């Protein structure tokens, strides 16, 4: 009997060794096929196939058999690990069934698998961090966000998410979290891939020194640095005027 790729090759499916080709959905019009089937929740359906469960898992989801759909997706993902659609679909079903620890494991495994591509690996870590936040584990989220920033220092999303997580609530005392945030902005400014992004991080740093820590002279020096990079920048000019007034200069 033909199995997996062999069966798909015999049927004429192309790409990815014949297992989960991206064009198969278009060739087979799978979405239209499943949509037109008279499926209802709780129904028992027999699907005889010779591949990875490409259609079976869609039927399983329609009839509410999420365990079978997830099992088929995991099997397919093991055979075609580079298929991003499979990974996203699996994450969606795991989220729908509130199996968040499995989602976290999924994205951490993706990050490890993609470690030869720093940007993609970092994106997977960002997804893991979002899952950790959803299950109210900010410390684990912070761990994955930090790892993402180290893996891809130029990734602005990692920096932005870290700054959001580290920003203390107004009622909290400003302590090491604020210093960590300032360090984050400073490092991001140093490694920013373009001047506009560098200016944005410097201005965030200046505002923290000015408004949060109450050190206008320190903020003024950063605004001056911004003006070296972008002469005439209105935000920096206004910042210098404010800090000068606050410092009595």
XYZ file of C-alpha atoms in Angstrom:
249
model
C 0.000 0.000 0.000
C 1.052 3.557 -0.650
C 1.615 5.747 2.389
C 2.068 9.483 2.926
C 4.154 11.043 0.170
C 3.911 7.945 -2.023
C 0.152 8.077 -2.057
C 0.166 11.799 -2.712
C 2.657 11.383 -5.559
C 0.460 8.733 -7.129
C -2.477 11.127 -6.939
C -0.445 13.930 -8.488
C 0.048 16.221 -5.479
C 3.192 18.320 -5.716
C 5.639 20.014 -3.311
C 6.965 19.303 0.207
C 7.568 15.681 -0.712
C 3.863 15.377 -1.480
C 2.810 15.527 2.152
C 1.283 18.941 2.810
C 1.811 21.068 -0.326
C 0.666 24.653 -0.012
C -1.115 24.480 -3.371
C -3.136 21.396 -2.457
C -5.898 23.462 -0.895
C -6.299 25.376 -4.145
C -6.061 22.281 -6.371
C -8.541 20.223 -4.375
C -10.822 23.112 -3.351
C -10.820 21.509 0.093
C -12.561 24.423 1.778
C -15.500 24.221 -0.632
C -15.675 20.452 -0.229
C -15.904 20.600 3.574
C -18.280 23.554 3.503
C -20.749 21.691 1.283
C -20.779 18.486 3.359
C -23.876 18.177 5.599
C -21.827 17.880 8.799
C -23.238 18.432 12.281
C -21.765 18.469 15.786
C -21.432 14.953 17.198
C -21.735 13.197 13.845
C -19.580 10.123 13.161
C -17.720 10.343 9.847
C -15.578 7.692 8.161
C -12.764 9.134 6.065
C -10.514 6.660 4.259
C -7.289 8.333 3.215
C -3.644 7.559 2.593
C -1.930 10.779 3.569
C -1.548 12.968 6.635
C -5.208 13.518 7.511
C -5.410 16.711 5.459
C -9.175 16.417 5.018
C -9.899 14.330 8.109
C -8.814 17.040 10.524
C -11.059 19.579 8.823
C -13.997 17.202 9.130
C -13.118 16.547 12.785
C -13.166 20.267 13.550
C -16.544 20.715 11.852
C -18.156 17.961 13.918
C -16.594 19.168 17.174
C -14.038 16.367 17.530
C -11.193 18.703 18.422
C -9.050 15.990 20.005
C -8.913 14.110 16.707
C -8.308 17.294 14.736
C -5.419 18.263 17.016
C -3.938 14.749 16.875
C -4.075 14.808 13.066
C -2.471 18.244 12.978
C 0.357 17.142 15.242
C 0.951 14.129 13.000
C 0.960 16.286 9.879
C 3.246 18.879 11.484
C 5.744 16.162 12.354
C 5.852 15.159 8.671
C 5.948 18.720 7.298
C 7.569 20.736 10.074
C 8.229 23.757 7.843
C 4.541 24.304 7.026
C 3.605 27.545 8.791
C -0.102 27.070 8.048
C -0.120 23.785 9.965
C 1.547 25.406 12.961
C -0.873 28.332 12.999
C -3.878 26.017 12.643
C -2.647 23.817 15.460
C -2.149 26.850 17.689
C -5.665 28.053 16.874
C -7.270 24.742 17.822
C -5.192 24.433 20.988
C -6.297 27.948 21.942
C -9.926 27.130 21.200
C -9.738 24.126 23.535
C -7.757 26.148 26.132
C -4.745 23.827 25.951
C -2.357 26.702 26.544
C 0.587 24.723 27.982
C 0.672 22.762 24.722
C 0.632 26.042 22.794
C 3.594 27.260 24.817
C 5.471 24.040 24.091
C 4.564 24.316 20.392
C 6.119 27.775 19.971
C 9.205 26.945 22.020
C 9.783 23.895 19.828
C 9.292 26.093 16.749
C 11.879 28.538 18.059
C 14.383 25.747 18.562
C 13.665 24.282 15.128
C 14.165 27.686 13.509
C 17.322 28.582 15.455
C 19.344 28.819 12.227
C 17.119 31.760 11.251
C 17.369 34.283 14.090
C 14.410 36.477 12.995
C 12.029 33.518 12.628
C 13.220 31.944 15.865
C 12.663 35.253 17.664
C 9.118 35.503 16.259
C 8.338 32.057 17.667
C 9.639 33.181 21.065
C 7.373 36.236 20.852
C 4.415 33.925 20.293
C 5.472 31.855 23.309
C 5.633 35.033 25.378
C 2.085 35.991 24.363
C 0.821 32.563 25.418
C 2.608 32.916 28.756
C 0.859 36.251 29.310
C -2.490 34.684 28.485
C -2.006 32.141 31.276
C -0.978 34.913 33.703
C 2.706 34.036 33.861
C 4.460 37.383 33.260
C 7.806 36.073 34.493
C 7.893 33.371 31.829
C 6.709 35.889 29.244
C 9.583 38.172 30.239
C 12.033 35.268 29.890
C 10.901 34.522 26.330
C 10.799 38.193 25.325
C 14.336 38.694 26.606
C 15.479 35.614 24.685
C 13.792 36.967 21.540
C 15.587 40.312 21.871
C 18.933 38.583 22.337
C 18.323 36.330 19.369
C 17.278 39.184 17.064
C 18.431 42.522 18.549
C 17.058 44.538 15.626
C 13.519 43.174 16.073
C 11.499 46.189 17.170
C 8.515 44.054 18.231
C 10.609 42.310 20.889
C 11.761 45.658 22.264
C 8.241 47.106 22.243
C 6.751 44.068 23.988
C 9.503 44.084 26.585
C 8.973 47.769 27.299
C 5.237 47.220 27.682
C 5.761 44.342 30.111
C 8.398 46.179 32.101
C 6.515 49.461 32.379
C 5.260 49.603 35.970
C 1.701 50.552 36.807
C 1.287 54.145 38.098
C 0.682 52.916 41.629
C 3.926 50.936 41.826
C 7.179 52.278 43.228
C 9.725 53.034 40.544
C 12.604 50.688 41.217
C 14.613 48.131 39.289
C 11.881 47.687 36.666
C 12.310 51.267 35.519
C 16.085 50.888 35.375
C 15.616 47.689 33.358
C 13.355 49.546 30.957
C 15.857 52.366 30.544
C 18.582 49.826 29.846
C 16.335 48.163 27.298
C 15.776 51.456 25.443
C 19.482 52.303 25.581
C 20.466 48.942 24.106
C 17.730 49.192 21.488
C 18.952 52.651 20.458
C 22.499 51.338 20.068
C 21.407 48.446 17.867
C 18.616 50.167 15.953
C 18.986 49.435 12.223
C 17.956 52.925 11.092
C 18.232 56.507 12.445
C 14.455 56.974 12.804
C 14.154 53.972 15.112
C 17.219 55.126 17.075
C 15.664 58.576 17.568
C 12.403 57.013 18.755
C 14.150 54.969 21.443
C 16.270 57.931 22.553
C 13.150 60.067 22.959
C 11.494 57.366 25.054
C 14.585 57.274 27.257
C 14.593 61.065 27.608
C 10.919 61.126 28.609
C 11.587 58.570 31.321
C 14.409 60.655 32.779
C 12.274 63.782 32.513
C 8.821 62.643 33.665
C 9.329 59.458 35.666
C 12.693 59.890 37.343
C 12.596 63.686 37.589
C 16.090 64.291 36.224
C 15.651 67.020 33.566
C 19.371 67.614 33.018
C 19.900 63.950 32.158
C 16.912 64.119 29.805
C 18.272 67.289 28.200
C 21.527 65.563 27.256
C 19.552 62.864 25.451
C 17.404 65.424 23.623
C 20.644 67.051 22.471
C 21.805 63.686 21.163
C 18.549 63.396 19.221
C 19.140 66.799 17.622
C 22.573 65.691 16.467
C 20.903 62.807 14.629
C 17.949 64.851 13.385
C 18.487 68.625 13.537
C 15.282 70.580 13.964
C 13.254 67.684 15.383
C 10.306 69.349 17.109
C 9.898 66.812 19.936
C 13.536 67.200 20.949
C 13.406 71.005 20.766
C 10.293 71.105 22.953
C 11.914 68.603 25.303
C 14.939 70.865 25.711
C 12.684 73.803 26.456
C 10.792 71.852 29.122
C 13.849 70.412 30.762
C 15.571 73.798 30.725
C 12.599 75.314 32.560
C 12.488 72.464 35.059
C 16.210 72.665 35.739
C 16.142 76.445 35.989
C 18.622 76.852 33.151
